[in-house]
Short mmCIF file of C-alpha atoms in Angstrom, two decimals:
data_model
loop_
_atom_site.label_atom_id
_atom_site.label_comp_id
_atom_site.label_asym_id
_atom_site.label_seq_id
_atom_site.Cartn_x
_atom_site.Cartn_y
_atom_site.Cartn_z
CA UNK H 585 13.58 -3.52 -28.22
CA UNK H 586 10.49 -4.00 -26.24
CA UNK H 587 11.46 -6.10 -22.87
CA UNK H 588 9.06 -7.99 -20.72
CA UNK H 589 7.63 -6.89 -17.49
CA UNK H 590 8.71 -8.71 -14.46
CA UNK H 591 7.05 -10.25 -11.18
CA UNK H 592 6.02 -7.65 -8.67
CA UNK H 593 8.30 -8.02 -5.79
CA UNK H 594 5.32 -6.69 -2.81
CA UNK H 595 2.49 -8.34 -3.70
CA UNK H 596 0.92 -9.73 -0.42
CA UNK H 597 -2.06 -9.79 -1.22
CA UNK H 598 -5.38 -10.02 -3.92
CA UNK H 599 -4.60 -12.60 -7.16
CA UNK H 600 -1.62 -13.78 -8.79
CA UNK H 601 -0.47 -12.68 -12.09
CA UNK H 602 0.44 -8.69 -11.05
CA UNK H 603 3.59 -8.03 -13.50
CA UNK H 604 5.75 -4.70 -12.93
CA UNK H 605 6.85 -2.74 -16.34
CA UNK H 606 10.78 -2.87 -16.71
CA UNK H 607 10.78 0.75 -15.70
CA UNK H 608 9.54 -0.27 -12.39
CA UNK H 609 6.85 2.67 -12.56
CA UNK H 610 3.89 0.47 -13.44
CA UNK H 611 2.10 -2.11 -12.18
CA UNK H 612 0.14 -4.84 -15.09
CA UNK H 613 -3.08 -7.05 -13.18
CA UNK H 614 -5.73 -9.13 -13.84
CA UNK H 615 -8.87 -7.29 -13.62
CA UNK H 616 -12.48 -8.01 -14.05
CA UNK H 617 -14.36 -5.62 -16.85
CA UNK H 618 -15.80 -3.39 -13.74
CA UNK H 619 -12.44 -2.25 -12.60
CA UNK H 620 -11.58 0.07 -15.66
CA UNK H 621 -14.76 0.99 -15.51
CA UNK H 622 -14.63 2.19 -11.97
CA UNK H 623 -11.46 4.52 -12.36
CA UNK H 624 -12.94 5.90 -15.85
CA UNK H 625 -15.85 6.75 -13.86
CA UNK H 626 -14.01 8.61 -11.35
CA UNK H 627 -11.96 10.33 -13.72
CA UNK H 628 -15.52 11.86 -15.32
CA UNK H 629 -17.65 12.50 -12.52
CA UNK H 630 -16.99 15.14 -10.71
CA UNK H 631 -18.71 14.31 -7.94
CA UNK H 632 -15.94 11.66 -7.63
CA UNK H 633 -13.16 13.89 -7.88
CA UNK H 634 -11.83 13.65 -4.29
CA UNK H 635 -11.21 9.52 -4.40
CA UNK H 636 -8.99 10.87 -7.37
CA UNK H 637 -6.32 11.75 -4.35
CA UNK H 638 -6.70 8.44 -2.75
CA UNK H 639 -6.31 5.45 -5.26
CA UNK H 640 -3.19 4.94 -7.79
CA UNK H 641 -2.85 6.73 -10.88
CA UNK H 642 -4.70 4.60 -13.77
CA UNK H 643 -3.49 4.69 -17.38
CA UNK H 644 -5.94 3.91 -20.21
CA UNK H 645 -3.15 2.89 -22.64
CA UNK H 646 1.00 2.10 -22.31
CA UNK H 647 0.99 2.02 -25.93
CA UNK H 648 3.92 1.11 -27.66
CA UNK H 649 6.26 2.43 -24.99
CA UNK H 650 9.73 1.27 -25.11
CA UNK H 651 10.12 1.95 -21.83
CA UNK H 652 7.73 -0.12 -19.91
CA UNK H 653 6.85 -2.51 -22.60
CA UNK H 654 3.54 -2.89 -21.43
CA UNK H 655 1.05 -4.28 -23.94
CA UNK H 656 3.51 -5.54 -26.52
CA UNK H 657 5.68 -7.66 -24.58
CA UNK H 658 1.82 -9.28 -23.22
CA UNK H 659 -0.17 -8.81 -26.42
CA UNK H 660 -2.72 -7.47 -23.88
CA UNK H 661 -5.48 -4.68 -23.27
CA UNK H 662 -8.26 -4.03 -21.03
CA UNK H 663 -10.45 -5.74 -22.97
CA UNK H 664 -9.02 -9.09 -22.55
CA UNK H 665 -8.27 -8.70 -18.57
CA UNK H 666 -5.81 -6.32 -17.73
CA UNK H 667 -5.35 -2.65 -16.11
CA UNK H 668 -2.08 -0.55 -16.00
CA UNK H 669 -2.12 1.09 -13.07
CA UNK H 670 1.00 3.46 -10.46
CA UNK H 671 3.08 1.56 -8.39
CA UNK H 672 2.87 2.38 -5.58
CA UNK H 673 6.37 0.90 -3.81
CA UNK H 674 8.45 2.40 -6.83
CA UNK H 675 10.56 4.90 -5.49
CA UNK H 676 10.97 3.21 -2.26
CA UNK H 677 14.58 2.05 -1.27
CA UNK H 678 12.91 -0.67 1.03
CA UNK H 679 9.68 -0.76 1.33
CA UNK H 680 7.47 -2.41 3.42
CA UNK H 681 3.91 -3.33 2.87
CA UNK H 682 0.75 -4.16 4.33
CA UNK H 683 -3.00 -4.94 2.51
CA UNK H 684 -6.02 -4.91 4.21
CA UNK H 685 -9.54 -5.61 3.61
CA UNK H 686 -12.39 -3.47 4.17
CA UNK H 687 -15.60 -4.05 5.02
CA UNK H 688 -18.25 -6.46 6.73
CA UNK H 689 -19.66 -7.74 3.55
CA UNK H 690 -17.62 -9.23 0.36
CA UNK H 691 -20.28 -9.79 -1.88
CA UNK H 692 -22.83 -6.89 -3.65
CA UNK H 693 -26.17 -7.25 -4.41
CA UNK H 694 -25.72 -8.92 -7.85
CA UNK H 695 -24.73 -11.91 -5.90
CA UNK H 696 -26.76 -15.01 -5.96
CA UNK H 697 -28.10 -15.98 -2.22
CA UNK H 698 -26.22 -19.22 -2.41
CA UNK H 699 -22.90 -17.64 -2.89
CA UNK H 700 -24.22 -14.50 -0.60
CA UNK H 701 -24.31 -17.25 1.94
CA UNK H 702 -21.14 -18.76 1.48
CA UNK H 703 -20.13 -15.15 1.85
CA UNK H 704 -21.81 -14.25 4.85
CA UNK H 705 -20.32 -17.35 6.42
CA UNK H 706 -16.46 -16.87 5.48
CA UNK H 707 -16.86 -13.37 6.72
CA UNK H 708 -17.80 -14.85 10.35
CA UNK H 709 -15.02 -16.83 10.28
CA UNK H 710 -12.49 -14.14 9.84
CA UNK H 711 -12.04 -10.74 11.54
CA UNK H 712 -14.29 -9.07 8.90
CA UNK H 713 -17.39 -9.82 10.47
CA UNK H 714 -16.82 -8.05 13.98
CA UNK H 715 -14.26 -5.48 13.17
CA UNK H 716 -14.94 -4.84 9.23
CA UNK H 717 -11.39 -5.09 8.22
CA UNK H 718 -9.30 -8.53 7.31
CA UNK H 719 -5.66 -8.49 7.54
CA UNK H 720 -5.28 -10.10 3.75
CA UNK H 721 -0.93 -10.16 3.78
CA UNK H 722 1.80 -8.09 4.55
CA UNK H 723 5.69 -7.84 3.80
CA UNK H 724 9.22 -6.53 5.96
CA UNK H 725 12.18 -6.04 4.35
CA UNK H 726 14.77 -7.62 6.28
CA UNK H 727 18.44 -6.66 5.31
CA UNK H 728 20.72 -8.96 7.52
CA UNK H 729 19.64 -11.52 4.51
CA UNK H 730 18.48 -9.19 2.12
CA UNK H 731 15.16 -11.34 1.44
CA UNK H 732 11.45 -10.38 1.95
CA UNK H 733 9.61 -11.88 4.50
CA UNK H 734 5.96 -12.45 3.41
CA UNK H 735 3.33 -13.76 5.78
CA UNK H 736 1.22 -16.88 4.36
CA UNK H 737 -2.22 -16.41 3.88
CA UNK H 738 -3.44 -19.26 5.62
CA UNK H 739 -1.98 -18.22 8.81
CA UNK H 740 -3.77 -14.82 8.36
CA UNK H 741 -7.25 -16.52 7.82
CA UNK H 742 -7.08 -18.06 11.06
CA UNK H 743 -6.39 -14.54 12.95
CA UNK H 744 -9.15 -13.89 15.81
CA UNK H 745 -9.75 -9.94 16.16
CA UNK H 746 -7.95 -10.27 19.92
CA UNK H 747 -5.16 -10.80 18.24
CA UNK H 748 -5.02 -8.21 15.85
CA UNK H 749 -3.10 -5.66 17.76
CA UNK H 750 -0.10 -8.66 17.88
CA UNK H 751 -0.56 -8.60 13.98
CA UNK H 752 -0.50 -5.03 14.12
CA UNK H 753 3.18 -5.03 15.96
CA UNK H 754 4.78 -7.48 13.53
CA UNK H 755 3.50 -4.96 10.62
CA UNK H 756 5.56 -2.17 12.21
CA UNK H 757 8.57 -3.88 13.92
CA UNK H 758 11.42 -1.69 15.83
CA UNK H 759 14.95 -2.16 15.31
CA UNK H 760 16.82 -4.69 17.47
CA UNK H 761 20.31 -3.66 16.86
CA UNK H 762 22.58 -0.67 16.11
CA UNK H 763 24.32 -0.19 12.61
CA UNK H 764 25.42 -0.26 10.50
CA UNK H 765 21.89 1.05 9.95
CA UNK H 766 19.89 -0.24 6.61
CA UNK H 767 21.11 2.31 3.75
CA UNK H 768 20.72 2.10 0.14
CA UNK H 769 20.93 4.26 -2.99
CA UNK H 770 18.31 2.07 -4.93
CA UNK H 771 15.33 0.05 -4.14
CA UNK H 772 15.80 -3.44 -3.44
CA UNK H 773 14.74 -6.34 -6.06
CA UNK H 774 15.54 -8.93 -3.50
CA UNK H 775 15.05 -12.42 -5.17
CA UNK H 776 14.60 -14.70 -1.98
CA UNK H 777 11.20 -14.59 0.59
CA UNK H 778 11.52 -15.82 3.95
CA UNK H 779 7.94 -16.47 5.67
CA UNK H 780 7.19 -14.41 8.62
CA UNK H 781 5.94 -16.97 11.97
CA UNK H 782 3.00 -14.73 13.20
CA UNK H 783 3.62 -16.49 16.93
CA UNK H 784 7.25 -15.29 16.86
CA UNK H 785 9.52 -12.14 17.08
CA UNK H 786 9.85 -10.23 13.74
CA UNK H 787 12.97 -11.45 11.94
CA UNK H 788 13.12 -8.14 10.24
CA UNK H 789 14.75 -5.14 11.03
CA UNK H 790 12.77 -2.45 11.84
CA UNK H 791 12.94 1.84 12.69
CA UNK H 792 13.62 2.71 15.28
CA UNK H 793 10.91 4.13 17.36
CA UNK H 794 11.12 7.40 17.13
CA UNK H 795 11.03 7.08 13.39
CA UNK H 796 8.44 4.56 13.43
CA UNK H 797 5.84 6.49 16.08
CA UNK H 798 6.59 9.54 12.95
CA UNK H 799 5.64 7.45 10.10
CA UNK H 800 2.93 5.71 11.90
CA UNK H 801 1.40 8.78 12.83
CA UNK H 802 1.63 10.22 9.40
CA UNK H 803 -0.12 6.72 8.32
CA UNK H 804 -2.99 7.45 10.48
CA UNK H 805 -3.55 10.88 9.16
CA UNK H 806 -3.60 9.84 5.44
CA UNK H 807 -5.93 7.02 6.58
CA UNK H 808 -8.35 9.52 8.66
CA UNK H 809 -8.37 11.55 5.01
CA UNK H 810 -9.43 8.26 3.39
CA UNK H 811 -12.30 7.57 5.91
CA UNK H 812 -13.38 11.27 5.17
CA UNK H 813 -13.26 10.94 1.32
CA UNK H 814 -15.52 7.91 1.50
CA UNK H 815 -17.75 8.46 4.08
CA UNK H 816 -18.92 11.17 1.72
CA UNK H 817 -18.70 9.23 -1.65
CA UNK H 818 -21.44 8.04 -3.22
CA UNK H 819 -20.18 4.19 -4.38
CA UNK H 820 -20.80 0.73 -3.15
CA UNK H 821 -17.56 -0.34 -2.27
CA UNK H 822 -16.93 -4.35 -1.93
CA UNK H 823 -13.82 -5.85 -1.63
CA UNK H 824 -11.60 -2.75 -1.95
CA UNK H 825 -8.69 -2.51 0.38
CA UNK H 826 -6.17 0.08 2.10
CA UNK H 827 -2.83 -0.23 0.64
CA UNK H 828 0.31 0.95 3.39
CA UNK H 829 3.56 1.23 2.15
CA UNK H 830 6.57 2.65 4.22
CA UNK H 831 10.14 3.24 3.73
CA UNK H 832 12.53 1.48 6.20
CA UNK H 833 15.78 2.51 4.83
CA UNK H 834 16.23 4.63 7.88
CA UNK H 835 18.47 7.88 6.10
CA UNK H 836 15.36 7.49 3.56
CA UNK H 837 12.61 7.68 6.11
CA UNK H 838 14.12 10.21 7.53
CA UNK H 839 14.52 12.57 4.63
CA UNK H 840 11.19 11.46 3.73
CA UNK H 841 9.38 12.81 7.38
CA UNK H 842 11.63 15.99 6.52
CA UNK H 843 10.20 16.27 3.23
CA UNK H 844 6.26 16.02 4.53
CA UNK H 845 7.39 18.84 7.36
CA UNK H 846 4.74 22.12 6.28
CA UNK H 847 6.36 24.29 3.96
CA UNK H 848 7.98 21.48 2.30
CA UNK H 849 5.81 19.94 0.70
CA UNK H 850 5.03 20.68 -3.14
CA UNK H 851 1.66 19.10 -4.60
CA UNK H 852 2.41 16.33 -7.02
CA UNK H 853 1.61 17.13 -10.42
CA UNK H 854 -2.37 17.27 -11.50
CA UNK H 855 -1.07 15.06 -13.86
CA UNK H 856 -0.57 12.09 -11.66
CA UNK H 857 -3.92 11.99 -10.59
CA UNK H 858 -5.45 11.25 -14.47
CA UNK H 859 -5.29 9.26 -17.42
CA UNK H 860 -2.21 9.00 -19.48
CA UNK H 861 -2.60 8.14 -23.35
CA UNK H 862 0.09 9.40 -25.33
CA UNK H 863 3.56 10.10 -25.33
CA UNK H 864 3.74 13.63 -23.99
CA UNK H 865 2.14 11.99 -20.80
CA UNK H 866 3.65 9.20 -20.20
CA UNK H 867 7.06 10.83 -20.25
CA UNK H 868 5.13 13.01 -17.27
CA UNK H 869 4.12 9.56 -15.88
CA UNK H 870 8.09 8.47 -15.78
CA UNK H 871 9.34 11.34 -13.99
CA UNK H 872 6.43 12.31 -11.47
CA UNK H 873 7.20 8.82 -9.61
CA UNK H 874 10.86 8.52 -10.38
CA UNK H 875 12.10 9.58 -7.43
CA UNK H 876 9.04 9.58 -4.82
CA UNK H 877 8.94 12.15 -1.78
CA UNK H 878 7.94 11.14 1.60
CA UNK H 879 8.42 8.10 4.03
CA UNK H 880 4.82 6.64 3.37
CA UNK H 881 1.69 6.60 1.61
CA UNK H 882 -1.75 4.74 2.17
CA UNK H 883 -3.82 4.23 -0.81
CA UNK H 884 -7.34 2.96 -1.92
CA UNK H 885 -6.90 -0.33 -4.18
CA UNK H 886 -8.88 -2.98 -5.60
CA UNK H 887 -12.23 -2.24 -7.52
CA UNK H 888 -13.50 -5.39 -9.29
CA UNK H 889 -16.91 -4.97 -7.35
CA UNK H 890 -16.91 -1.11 -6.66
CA UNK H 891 -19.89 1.06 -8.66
CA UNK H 892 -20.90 4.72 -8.60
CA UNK H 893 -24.11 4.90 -6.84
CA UNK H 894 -25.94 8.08 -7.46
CA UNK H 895 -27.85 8.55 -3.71
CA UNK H 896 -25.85 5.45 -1.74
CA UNK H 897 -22.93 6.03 0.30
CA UNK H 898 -20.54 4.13 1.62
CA UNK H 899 -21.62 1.30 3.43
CA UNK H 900 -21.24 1.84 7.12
CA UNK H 901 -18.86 -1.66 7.77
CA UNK H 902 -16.43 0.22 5.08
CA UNK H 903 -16.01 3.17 7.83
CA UNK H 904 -16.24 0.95 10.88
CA UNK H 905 -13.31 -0.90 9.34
CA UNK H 906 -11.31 2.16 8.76
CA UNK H 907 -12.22 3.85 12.62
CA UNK H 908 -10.98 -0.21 13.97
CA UNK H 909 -7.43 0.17 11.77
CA UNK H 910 -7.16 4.03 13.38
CA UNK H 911 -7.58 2.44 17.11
CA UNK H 912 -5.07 -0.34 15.90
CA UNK H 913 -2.38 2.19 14.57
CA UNK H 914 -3.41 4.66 17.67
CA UNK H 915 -2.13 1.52 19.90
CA UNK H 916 0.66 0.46 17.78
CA UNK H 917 1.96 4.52 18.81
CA UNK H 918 1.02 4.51 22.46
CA UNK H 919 3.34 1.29 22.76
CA UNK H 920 6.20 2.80 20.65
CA UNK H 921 6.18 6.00 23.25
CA UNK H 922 7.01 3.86 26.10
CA UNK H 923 10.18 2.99 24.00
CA UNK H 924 13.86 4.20 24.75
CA UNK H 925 15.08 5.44 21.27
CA UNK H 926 18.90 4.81 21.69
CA UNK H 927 19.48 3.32 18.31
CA UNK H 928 18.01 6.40 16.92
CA UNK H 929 20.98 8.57 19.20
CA UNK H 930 23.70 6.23 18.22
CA UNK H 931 22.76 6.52 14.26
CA UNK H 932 22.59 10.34 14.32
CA UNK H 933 26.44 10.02 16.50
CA UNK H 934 27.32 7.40 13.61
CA UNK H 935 26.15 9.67 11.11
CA UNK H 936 27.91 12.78 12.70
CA UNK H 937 31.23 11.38 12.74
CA UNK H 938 30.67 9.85 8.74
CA UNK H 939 29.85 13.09 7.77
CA UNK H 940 32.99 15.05 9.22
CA UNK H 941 35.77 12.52 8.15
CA UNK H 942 38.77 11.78 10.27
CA UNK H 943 40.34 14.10 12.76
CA UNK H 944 43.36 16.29 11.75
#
């Protein structure tokens, strides 16, 4: 028996409609015809091949599979408006996520000069315009109510670029309180949202700073890899955005900065990086994200307006946006290493007496 896909929890940003497969590995959205178009490209070219490290793993075809019940429980393909592409929280415990727009322009030059206008105009009225990145949504788990706090969109429109660096710290909160310390075998499917009050303190629970300054840090250098991959691709990328996801299960984070430590690390299978289209692969597919490695990843999304153009790089707003969110994050760490990290010491004594049981 085929069952239905269900809502994805983390969406906080882009259109509604994203379903997640009942296996949890895939994600089903809305897409407009270029989209598919734009990760078959990259899959052919191989002048393309290095944005193949960067964006999610795209499958042409779920098939029939029992597993994910992709296209029979919807009675949909790519031809009528949808894409199957990786999930990227699966395999988080608790993740927590964070979309942003890139660029200084939304619109591409198929766009008529009344809507270029309207364009031009919402992009001066947001951060885009000045800094080349928007702040589109972001989510924190917070497990004293086991809900996710999303933020609401409205409130993110009206952000000035002074006050990004504020938005910046609510995206990466620190813990406010010893243990017990968030900990969980499986990833949470929490059913309630709570909205997050951008003027406020984070309700959330956060790392603590030691682990947060890591994962931040690691953030940065997967984003500085991004910049590098596009500032020598040759597309016209509109609209796309950076995708952050981090663990906050703090045991999980921490096995997951251990795992990233050099000599650790084991390349995911080539696999992962291509097209999946029959059954050999997508049993691959199942297992290569089952049970994902590290405490973060950042990640290319959203291609609806994005083209392979033969002689035209990247336009410069794209990388302007990308150098702003690097100064951001840089900040975000400077702060953190002004920060006692006594939570940190109490969880590791916590953890230490756990692990060696009563005394005789």
């Amino acid at each position: 028996m085929v069952q239905a896909p269900r809502p994805l929890a983390f969406q906080v940003g882009g259109h509604g409609g994203i379903v997640v497969s009942q296996d949890g590995t895939l994600v089903i959205k809305p897409c407009l015809p270029n989209e598919p178009k734009f990760y078959q490209t990259v899959q052919s070219e191989p002048s393309l091949a290095p944005l193949k490290d960067i964006i999610p793993a795209y499958f042409i075809d779920a098939g029939n599979d029992p597993i994910t019940g992709v296209h029979r429980a919807r009675g949909r393909t790519e031809a009528d408006g949808t894409i199957v592409l990786e999930n990227l929280t699966h395999g988080f415990r608790h993740p927590n996520v964070i979309d942003i727009k890139l660029g200084t322009i939304i619109h591409d030059e198929f766009t008529s000069p009344e809507k270029r206008a309207r364009s031009e105009e919402k992009a001066r009225a947001q951060t885009s315009w000045e800094t080349g990145l928007t702040l589109t949504g972001f989510s924190l788990y917070n497990p004293s109510t086991d809900a996710i706090a999303i933020t609401r969109r409205e409130d993110l429109r009206k952000l000035k670029a002074a006050e990004l660096p504020r938005a910046i710290q609510l995206c990466f909160p620190t813990a406010t309180q010893t243990g017990p310390y968030p900990s969980s075998n499986s990833q949470s499917h929490s059913k309630t949202q709570e909205f997050i009050d951008l003027s406020a303190p984070p309700r959330a629970s956060g790392l603590p700073p030691s682990l947060l300054h890591e994962v931040i840090r690691k953030i940065c250098d997967e984003t500085k890899h991004i910049r590098n991959v596009l500032a020598n691709s040759e597309i016209s990328l509109i609209g796309a955005s950076l995708l952050i996801v981090y663990e906050t299960d703090w045991e999980a984070c921490r096995q997951g900065l251990e795992y990233t430590l050099p000599g650790n690390i084991t390349k995911t299978s080539a696999k992962a990086a291509q097209s999946f289209d029959d059954e050999a692969d997508r049993s691959v597919r199942r297992s290569y994200n089952a049970d994902r490695q590290g405490a973060c990843l950042v990640k290319l999304i959203d291609f609806a307006h994005t083209r392979y153009t033969p002689g035209r790089y990247v336009h410069d707003g794209v990388l302007m946006g990308l150098d702003n969110i690097l100064n951001l994050f840089e900040g975000r760490i400077e702060e953190l290493e002004d920060l006692d990290d006594d939570l940190m010491d109490t969880t590791k004594a916590q953890s230490s007496v756990l692990d060696e049981g009563p005394s005789q």
